[in-house]
Amino acid sequence: MEKRIGLIGAMEEEIALFLEEMEREQTEEHVGIRYHSGRLAGQSVVVCRSGVGKVNASVCTQVLIDRYGVESVIFTGVAGALDPKLDIGDIVVSTSCQQHDMDVTPLGLSKGEIPFQKVSEFQADPELIRLAEKAASMWTEGRVIRGKVLSGDQFIARVDTVRELREQMGGACVEMEGAAVAHVCHLNDIPFVVIRSMSDRADHSADVNFQEFAVIAARRSNGIVKNMIGQHHS
């Protein structure tokens, strides 16, 4: 049986490009999320928009695995830079993901550590990292780095919080879904990678038109993912 790839986008803009270009076979709705099955770049894919936050991302990923039998998951979207080297439009390919708002430090655990669980930092798949990095360097003029993606159900906008997350947890960027996708993939033994375009910098000095940037980032993500899945399994 042909292997299927799950593609999750954070925004409508991203999904729109995938849907325009894929040969769509069917669209179904489960737990409030639409799943579009078909073919893209010669591969069998299921495309969906998870919605914002860790719970939505978790539900979406488990449905992809249970109902659609995906054998790998790629998540694309935008993020805020934590690494001061990163600028608007640069790309982070996840080496690992961790929840920054999992905080049981009063009980003596480290920030991000999940109680009673062996793994709290979820490692991305080395082959998917390699493919993503290679594709990303072809599709952006900016910097492409590997790094740790931090996720939480918060929009991080304070400079002191940015500094803390960088220093305490070693994050390259921060967003709201990746670690949830990673956690579910880890529990199901499914390879994953998260690819994030930086929409704003750690010092918040840049004046960005977010809607315009979202469209540019979506186009870039679309190119990266198509290139990746064209190479995947070949």
PDB file of C-alpha atoms in Angstrom:
ATOM      1  CA  MET A   1       0.000   0.000   0.000  1.00  0.00           C
ATOM      2  CA  GLU A   2       1.309   3.478  -0.880  1.00  0.00           C
ATOM      3  CA  LYS A   3       2.588   5.553   2.001  1.00  0.00           C
ATOM      4  CA  ARG A   4       0.709   8.738   2.875  1.00  0.00           C
ATOM      5  CA  ILE A   5       2.072  12.028   4.150  1.00  0.00           C
ATOM      6  CA  GLY A   6       0.098  14.303   6.490  1.00  0.00           C
ATOM      7  CA  LEU A   7       0.504  18.024   5.758  1.00  0.00           C
ATOM      8  CA  ILE A   8      -0.699  20.405   8.466  1.00  0.00           C
ATOM      9  CA  GLY A   9      -0.804  24.170   7.961  1.00  0.00           C
ATOM     10  CA  ALA A  10      -1.420  26.794  10.566  1.00  0.00           C
ATOM     11  CA  MET A  11      -3.261  29.222   8.298  1.00  0.00           C
ATOM     12  CA  GLU A  12      -5.866  29.237   5.537  1.00  0.00           C
ATOM     13  CA  GLU A  13      -3.354  30.899   3.183  1.00  0.00           C
ATOM     14  CA  GLU A  14      -1.029  27.914   3.381  1.00  0.00           C
ATOM     15  CA  ILE A  15      -3.688  25.321   2.882  1.00  0.00           C
ATOM     16  CA  ALA A  16      -5.156  27.258  -0.050  1.00  0.00           C
ATOM     17  CA  LEU A  17      -1.992  26.795  -2.130  1.00  0.00           C
ATOM     18  CA  PHE A  18      -1.784  23.066  -1.397  1.00  0.00           C
ATOM     19  CA  LEU A  19      -5.452  22.648  -2.273  1.00  0.00           C
ATOM     20  CA  GLU A  20      -5.096  24.574  -5.538  1.00  0.00           C
ATOM     21  CA  GLU A  21      -2.241  22.397  -6.701  1.00  0.00           C
ATOM     22  CA  MET A  22      -3.165  18.947  -5.427  1.00  0.00           C
ATOM     23  CA  GLU A  23      -5.376  16.478  -7.258  1.00  0.00           C
ATOM     24  CA  ARG A  24      -8.124  16.297  -4.682  1.00  0.00           C
ATOM     25  CA  GLU A  25      -9.877  12.959  -4.248  1.00  0.00           C
ATOM     26  CA  GLN A  26     -12.066  13.629  -1.230  1.00  0.00           C
ATOM     27  CA  THR A  27     -12.741  16.068   1.601  1.00  0.00           C
ATOM     28  CA  GLU A  28     -14.125  14.920   4.942  1.00  0.00           C
ATOM     29  CA  GLU A  29     -14.723  16.629   8.241  1.00  0.00           C
ATOM     30  CA  HIS A  30     -13.831  15.075  11.591  1.00  0.00           C
ATOM     31  CA  VAL A  31     -14.031  16.849  14.959  1.00  0.00           C
ATOM     32  CA  GLY A  32     -14.443  20.225  13.260  1.00  0.00           C
ATOM     33  CA  ILE A  33     -11.372  19.934  11.006  1.00  0.00           C
ATOM     34  CA  ARG A  34     -11.483  19.336   7.243  1.00  0.00           C
ATOM     35  CA  TYR A  35      -9.162  16.699   5.781  1.00  0.00           C
ATOM     36  CA  HIS A  36      -8.406  16.871   2.061  1.00  0.00           C
ATOM     37  CA  SER A  37      -7.018  13.639   0.574  1.00  0.00           C
ATOM     38  CA  GLY A  38      -5.336  13.429  -2.803  1.00  0.00           C
ATOM     39  CA  ARG A  39      -2.010  13.700  -4.595  1.00  0.00           C
ATOM     40  CA  LEU A  40       0.651  16.390  -4.550  1.00  0.00           C
ATOM     41  CA  ALA A  41       4.058  16.251  -6.258  1.00  0.00           C
ATOM     42  CA  GLY A  42       3.439  12.588  -7.103  1.00  0.00           C
ATOM     43  CA  GLN A  43       2.729  11.545  -3.496  1.00  0.00           C
ATOM     44  CA  SER A  44      -0.384  10.535  -1.603  1.00  0.00           C
ATOM     45  CA  VAL A  45      -1.162  13.304   0.910  1.00  0.00           C
ATOM     46  CA  VAL A  46      -3.782  14.451   3.395  1.00  0.00           C
ATOM     47  CA  VAL A  47      -3.870  18.235   3.877  1.00  0.00           C
ATOM     48  CA  CYS A  48      -5.547  19.992   6.802  1.00  0.00           C
ATOM     49  CA  ARG A  49      -5.596  23.200   8.782  1.00  0.00           C
ATOM     50  CA  SER A  50      -5.373  22.342  12.444  1.00  0.00           C
ATOM     51  CA  GLY A  51      -6.549  25.597  13.951  1.00  0.00           C
ATOM     52  CA  VAL A  52      -4.595  27.472  16.610  1.00  0.00           C
ATOM     53  CA  GLY A  53      -3.147  26.010  19.791  1.00  0.00           C
ATOM     54  CA  LYS A  54      -1.930  22.727  21.182  1.00  0.00           C
ATOM     55  CA  VAL A  55      -5.269  20.955  21.664  1.00  0.00           C
ATOM     56  CA  ASN A  56      -6.395  21.599  18.077  1.00  0.00           C
ATOM     57  CA  ALA A  57      -2.998  20.489  16.762  1.00  0.00           C
ATOM     58  CA  SER A  58      -3.082  17.306  18.874  1.00  0.00           C
ATOM     59  CA  VAL A  59      -6.575  16.288  17.768  1.00  0.00           C
ATOM     60  CA  CYS A  60      -5.729  17.005  14.128  1.00  0.00           C
ATOM     61  CA  THR A  61      -2.537  14.905  14.238  1.00  0.00           C
ATOM     62  CA  GLN A  62      -4.202  11.917  15.923  1.00  0.00           C
ATOM     63  CA  VAL A  63      -7.016  11.917  13.344  1.00  0.00           C
ATOM     64  CA  LEU A  64      -4.412  11.962  10.522  1.00  0.00           C
ATOM     65  CA  ILE A  65      -2.755   8.913  12.072  1.00  0.00           C
ATOM     66  CA  ASP A  66      -5.886   6.957  13.060  1.00  0.00           C
ATOM     67  CA  ARG A  67      -8.242   7.636  10.166  1.00  0.00           C
ATOM     68  CA  TYR A  68      -5.837   8.304   7.319  1.00  0.00           C
ATOM     69  CA  GLY A  69      -2.884   6.117   8.279  1.00  0.00           C
ATOM     70  CA  VAL A  70      -0.265   8.772   7.503  1.00  0.00           C
ATOM     71  CA  GLU A  71       3.286   7.512   7.898  1.00  0.00           C
ATOM     72  CA  SER A  72       4.892  10.945   8.373  1.00  0.00           C
ATOM     73  CA  VAL A  73       3.747  14.450   9.305  1.00  0.00           C
ATOM     74  CA  ILE A  74       5.035  17.823   8.077  1.00  0.00           C
ATOM     75  CA  PHE A  75       3.813  20.995   9.809  1.00  0.00           C
ATOM     76  CA  THR A  76       4.397  24.442   8.271  1.00  0.00           C
ATOM     77  CA  GLY A  77       3.578  27.921   9.493  1.00  0.00           C
ATOM     78  CA  VAL A  78       4.989  31.112  10.957  1.00  0.00           C
ATOM     79  CA  ALA A  79       6.731  31.704  14.289  1.00  0.00           C
ATOM     80  CA  GLY A  80       8.409  34.358  16.397  1.00  0.00           C
ATOM     81  CA  ALA A  81      12.202  34.286  16.452  1.00  0.00           C
ATOM     82  CA  LEU A  82      13.991  33.620  19.752  1.00  0.00           C
ATOM     83  CA  ASP A  83      17.485  33.224  18.305  1.00  0.00           C
ATOM     84  CA  PRO A  84      18.820  36.798  17.849  1.00  0.00           C
ATOM     85  CA  LYS A  85      20.568  35.748  14.616  1.00  0.00           C
ATOM     86  CA  LEU A  86      17.172  35.179  12.959  1.00  0.00           C
ATOM     87  CA  ASP A  87      15.426  37.841  10.921  1.00  0.00           C
ATOM     88  CA  ILE A  88      12.009  38.166   9.273  1.00  0.00           C
ATOM     89  CA  GLY A  89      11.585  35.497   6.590  1.00  0.00           C
ATOM     90  CA  ASP A  90      14.351  33.216   7.898  1.00  0.00           C
ATOM     91  CA  ILE A  91      13.398  29.575   8.386  1.00  0.00           C
ATOM     92  CA  VAL A  92      13.757  27.200  11.325  1.00  0.00           C
ATOM     93  CA  VAL A  93      13.654  23.461  10.661  1.00  0.00           C
ATOM     94  CA  SER A  94      12.872  21.651  13.916  1.00  0.00           C
ATOM     95  CA  THR A  95      15.522  19.423  15.470  1.00  0.00           C
ATOM     96  CA  SER A  96      13.137  18.939  18.397  1.00  0.00           C
ATOM     97  CA  CYS A  97       9.998  20.467  19.933  1.00  0.00           C
ATOM     98  CA  GLN A  98       9.032  21.167  23.531  1.00  0.00           C
ATOM     99  CA  GLN A  99       6.117  22.818  25.360  1.00  0.00           C
ATOM    100  CA  HIS A 100       7.319  25.978  27.099  1.00  0.00           C
ATOM    101  CA  ASP A 101       4.080  26.415  29.059  1.00  0.00           C
ATOM    102  CA  MET A 102       4.377  22.991  30.720  1.00  0.00           C
ATOM    103  CA  ASP A 103       5.689  24.294  34.016  1.00  0.00           C
ATOM    104  CA  VAL A 104       5.936  22.102  37.118  1.00  0.00           C
ATOM    105  CA  THR A 105       9.063  23.811  38.443  1.00  0.00           C
ATOM    106  CA  PRO A 106       7.639  24.121  42.026  1.00  0.00           C
ATOM    107  CA  LEU A 107       7.859  20.303  42.204  1.00  0.00           C
ATOM    108  CA  GLY A 108      11.526  20.362  41.245  1.00  0.00           C
ATOM    109  CA  LEU A 109      11.159  19.605  37.533  1.00  0.00           C
ATOM    110  CA  SER A 110      12.754  21.663  34.758  1.00  0.00           C
ATOM    111  CA  LYS A 111      10.620  24.080  32.745  1.00  0.00           C
ATOM    112  CA  GLY A 112       8.997  22.121  29.898  1.00  0.00           C
ATOM    113  CA  GLU A 113       9.379  18.770  31.639  1.00  0.00           C
ATOM    114  CA  ILE A 114       6.192  16.651  31.658  1.00  0.00           C
ATOM    115  CA  PRO A 115       5.636  14.818  34.969  1.00  0.00           C
ATOM    116  CA  PHE A 116       5.681  10.975  34.923  1.00  0.00           C
ATOM    117  CA  GLN A 117       6.815  10.882  31.297  1.00  0.00           C
ATOM    118  CA  LYS A 118      10.222   9.758  30.051  1.00  0.00           C
ATOM    119  CA  VAL A 119      10.354  12.153  27.090  1.00  0.00           C
ATOM    120  CA  SER A 120       9.441  15.848  27.184  1.00  0.00           C
ATOM    121  CA  GLU A 121      11.557  17.089  24.258  1.00  0.00           C
ATOM    122  CA  PHE A 122      10.443  15.363  21.068  1.00  0.00           C
ATOM    123  CA  GLN A 123      13.050  14.694  18.367  1.00  0.00           C
ATOM    124  CA  ALA A 124      12.197  15.368  14.734  1.00  0.00           C
ATOM    125  CA  ASP A 125      13.031  12.743  12.093  1.00  0.00           C
ATOM    126  CA  PRO A 126      16.631  13.093  10.758  1.00  0.00           C
ATOM    127  CA  GLU A 127      15.676  12.305   7.147  1.00  0.00           C
ATOM    128  CA  LEU A 128      12.760  14.767   7.149  1.00  0.00           C
ATOM    129  CA  ILE A 129      15.072  17.396   8.698  1.00  0.00           C
ATOM    130  CA  ARG A 130      17.590  16.799   5.905  1.00  0.00           C
ATOM    131  CA  LEU A 131      14.945  17.064   3.170  1.00  0.00           C
ATOM    132  CA  ALA A 132      13.394  20.177   4.740  1.00  0.00           C
ATOM    133  CA  GLU A 133      16.728  21.929   5.132  1.00  0.00           C
ATOM    134  CA  LYS A 134      17.742  21.154   1.556  1.00  0.00           C
ATOM    135  CA  ALA A 135      14.386  22.310   0.144  1.00  0.00           C
ATOM    136  CA  ALA A 136      14.272  25.416   2.347  1.00  0.00           C
ATOM    137  CA  SER A 137      17.692  26.624   1.217  1.00  0.00           C
ATOM    138  CA  MET A 138      16.406  26.485  -2.390  1.00  0.00           C
ATOM    139  CA  TRP A 139      13.249  28.436  -1.584  1.00  0.00           C
ATOM    140  CA  THR A 140      14.486  31.291   0.564  1.00  0.00           C
ATOM    141  CA  GLU A 141      17.176  33.918   0.218  1.00  0.00           C
ATOM    142  CA  GLY A 142      17.355  34.217   3.998  1.00  0.00           C
ATOM    143  CA  ARG A 143      18.964  32.047   6.614  1.00  0.00           C
ATOM    144  CA  VAL A 144      17.851  28.444   7.166  1.00  0.00           C
ATOM    145  CA  ILE A 145      18.778  26.946  10.530  1.00  0.00           C
ATOM    146  CA  ARG A 146      18.064  23.779  12.468  1.00  0.00           C
ATOM    147  CA  GLY A 147      16.809  24.456  15.962  1.00  0.00           C
ATOM    148  CA  LYS A 148      14.501  23.684  18.846  1.00  0.00           C
ATOM    149  CA  VAL A 149      10.896  24.824  18.385  1.00  0.00           C
ATOM    150  CA  LEU A 150       9.059  25.880  21.557  1.00  0.00           C
ATOM    151  CA  SER A 151       5.257  25.799  21.709  1.00  0.00           C
ATOM    152  CA  GLY A 152       2.664  27.110  24.115  1.00  0.00           C
ATOM    153  CA  ASP A 153      -0.886  28.402  24.247  1.00  0.00           C
ATOM    154  CA  GLN A 154       0.356  31.985  24.456  1.00  0.00           C
ATOM    155  CA  PHE A 155       1.300  34.660  21.956  1.00  0.00           C
ATOM    156  CA  ILE A 156       4.757  35.727  23.103  1.00  0.00           C
ATOM    157  CA  ALA A 157       5.363  39.467  22.679  1.00  0.00           C
ATOM    158  CA  ARG A 158       7.424  40.507  25.732  1.00  0.00           C
ATOM    159  CA  VAL A 159      11.147  40.918  25.209  1.00  0.00           C
ATOM    160  CA  ASP A 160      11.970  39.545  28.682  1.00  0.00           C
ATOM    161  CA  THR A 161       9.918  36.386  28.001  1.00  0.00           C
ATOM    162  CA  VAL A 162      11.733  35.947  24.686  1.00  0.00           C
ATOM    163  CA  ARG A 163      15.068  36.176  26.491  1.00  0.00           C
ATOM    164  CA  GLU A 164      13.954  33.688  29.183  1.00  0.00           C
ATOM    165  CA  LEU A 165      12.763  31.116  26.635  1.00  0.00           C
ATOM    166  CA  ARG A 166      16.038  31.446  24.753  1.00  0.00           C
ATOM    167  CA  GLU A 167      18.206  31.174  27.868  1.00  0.00           C
ATOM    168  CA  GLN A 168      16.245  28.613  29.900  1.00  0.00           C
ATOM    169  CA  MET A 169      15.060  26.297  27.123  1.00  0.00           C
ATOM    170  CA  GLY A 170      17.374  26.968  24.178  1.00  0.00           C
ATOM    171  CA  GLY A 171      14.577  27.671  21.719  1.00  0.00           C
ATOM    172  CA  ALA A 172      15.260  28.950  18.197  1.00  0.00           C
ATOM    173  CA  CYS A 173      11.648  30.093  17.715  1.00  0.00           C
ATOM    174  CA  VAL A 174       8.303  30.078  19.485  1.00  0.00           C
ATOM    175  CA  GLU A 175       4.795  29.252  18.215  1.00  0.00           C
ATOM    176  CA  MET A 176       1.577  27.554  19.337  1.00  0.00           C
ATOM    177  CA  GLU A 177       1.306  24.067  17.788  1.00  0.00           C
ATOM    178  CA  GLY A 178       4.553  22.267  16.914  1.00  0.00           C
ATOM    179  CA  ALA A 179       5.270  20.526  20.219  1.00  0.00           C
ATOM    180  CA  ALA A 180       1.713  19.160  20.321  1.00  0.00           C
ATOM    181  CA  VAL A 181       2.112  17.643  16.848  1.00  0.00           C
ATOM    182  CA  ALA A 182       5.522  16.320  17.917  1.00  0.00           C
ATOM    183  CA  HIS A 183       4.148  14.817  21.151  1.00  0.00           C
ATOM    184  CA  VAL A 184       1.379  12.931  19.329  1.00  0.00           C
ATOM    185  CA  CYS A 185       3.803  11.726  16.631  1.00  0.00           C
ATOM    186  CA  HIS A 186       6.202  10.531  19.342  1.00  0.00           C
ATOM    187  CA  LEU A 187       3.467   8.556  21.128  1.00  0.00           C
ATOM    188  CA  ASN A 188       2.461   6.934  17.818  1.00  0.00           C
ATOM    189  CA  ASP A 189       6.050   6.396  16.612  1.00  0.00           C
ATOM    190  CA  ILE A 190       5.453   8.525  13.485  1.00  0.00           C
ATOM    191  CA  PRO A 191       8.261  10.646  11.974  1.00  0.00           C
ATOM    192  CA  PHE A 192       7.655  14.404  11.842  1.00  0.00           C
ATOM    193  CA  VAL A 193       9.263  17.749  11.114  1.00  0.00           C
ATOM    194  CA  VAL A 194       8.125  21.324  11.785  1.00  0.00           C
ATOM    195  CA  ILE A 195       9.121  24.094   9.346  1.00  0.00           C
ATOM    196  CA  ARG A 196       8.576  27.683  10.512  1.00  0.00           C
ATOM    197  CA  SER A 197       9.084  31.039   8.765  1.00  0.00           C
ATOM    198  CA  MET A 198       9.957  33.893  11.116  1.00  0.00           C
ATOM    199  CA  SER A 199       7.193  36.502  11.083  1.00  0.00           C
ATOM    200  CA  ASP A 200       8.784  38.686  13.708  1.00  0.00           C
ATOM    201  CA  ARG A 201      12.086  39.142  15.445  1.00  0.00           C
ATOM    202  CA  ALA A 202      13.001  38.707  19.071  1.00  0.00           C
ATOM    203  CA  ASP A 203      13.497  42.452  19.533  1.00  0.00           C
ATOM    204  CA  HIS A 204      10.149  43.276  17.877  1.00  0.00           C
ATOM    205  CA  SER A 205      11.751  46.187  16.016  1.00  0.00           C
ATOM    206  CA  ALA A 206      10.567  45.243  12.545  1.00  0.00           C
ATOM    207  CA  ASP A 207       7.375  46.697  11.139  1.00  0.00           C
ATOM    208  CA  VAL A 208       5.680  43.792   9.395  1.00  0.00           C
ATOM    209  CA  ASN A 209       2.414  43.698   7.522  1.00  0.00           C
ATOM    210  CA  PHE A 210       1.411  40.286   8.834  1.00  0.00           C
ATOM    211  CA  GLN A 211      -1.162  39.513   6.142  1.00  0.00           C
ATOM    212  CA  GLU A 212       1.306  40.293   3.365  1.00  0.00           C
ATOM    213  CA  PHE A 213       3.999  38.279   5.084  1.00  0.00           C
ATOM    214  CA  ALA A 214       1.604  35.346   5.615  1.00  0.00           C
ATOM    215  CA  VAL A 215       1.036  35.109   1.856  1.00  0.00           C
ATOM    216  CA  ILE A 216       4.785  35.236   1.088  1.00  0.00           C
ATOM    217  CA  ALA A 217       5.513  32.666   3.809  1.00  0.00           C
ATOM    218  CA  ALA A 218       2.747  30.400   2.525  1.00  0.00           C
ATOM    219  CA  ARG A 219       4.162  30.487  -1.003  1.00  0.00           C
ATOM    220  CA  ARG A 220       7.593  29.618   0.339  1.00  0.00           C
ATOM    221  CA  SER A 221       6.255  26.798   2.556  1.00  0.00           C
ATOM    222  CA  ASN A 222       4.346  25.415  -0.401  1.00  0.00           C
ATOM    223  CA  GLY A 223       7.534  25.278  -2.485  1.00  0.00           C
ATOM    224  CA  ILE A 224       9.529  23.691   0.333  1.00  0.00           C
ATOM    225  CA  VAL A 225       6.951  20.998   1.069  1.00  0.00           C
ATOM    226  CA  LYS A 226       6.411  20.104  -2.601  1.00  0.00           C
ATOM    227  CA  ASN A 227      10.153  19.777  -3.087  1.00  0.00           C
ATOM    228  CA  MET A 228      10.435  17.641   0.064  1.00  0.00           C
ATOM    229  CA  ILE A 229       7.675  15.222  -0.770  1.00  0.00           C
ATOM    230  CA  GLY A 230       8.900  14.940  -4.353  1.00  0.00           C
ATOM    231  CA  GLN A 231      12.181  13.643  -2.897  1.00  0.00           C
ATOM    232  CA  HIS A 232      10.529  11.622  -0.101  1.00  0.00           C
ATOM    233  CA  HIS A 233      10.471   7.850  -0.668  1.00  0.00           C
ATOM    234  CA  SER A 234      12.167   8.305  -4.040  1.00  0.00           C
TER     235      SER A 234
END
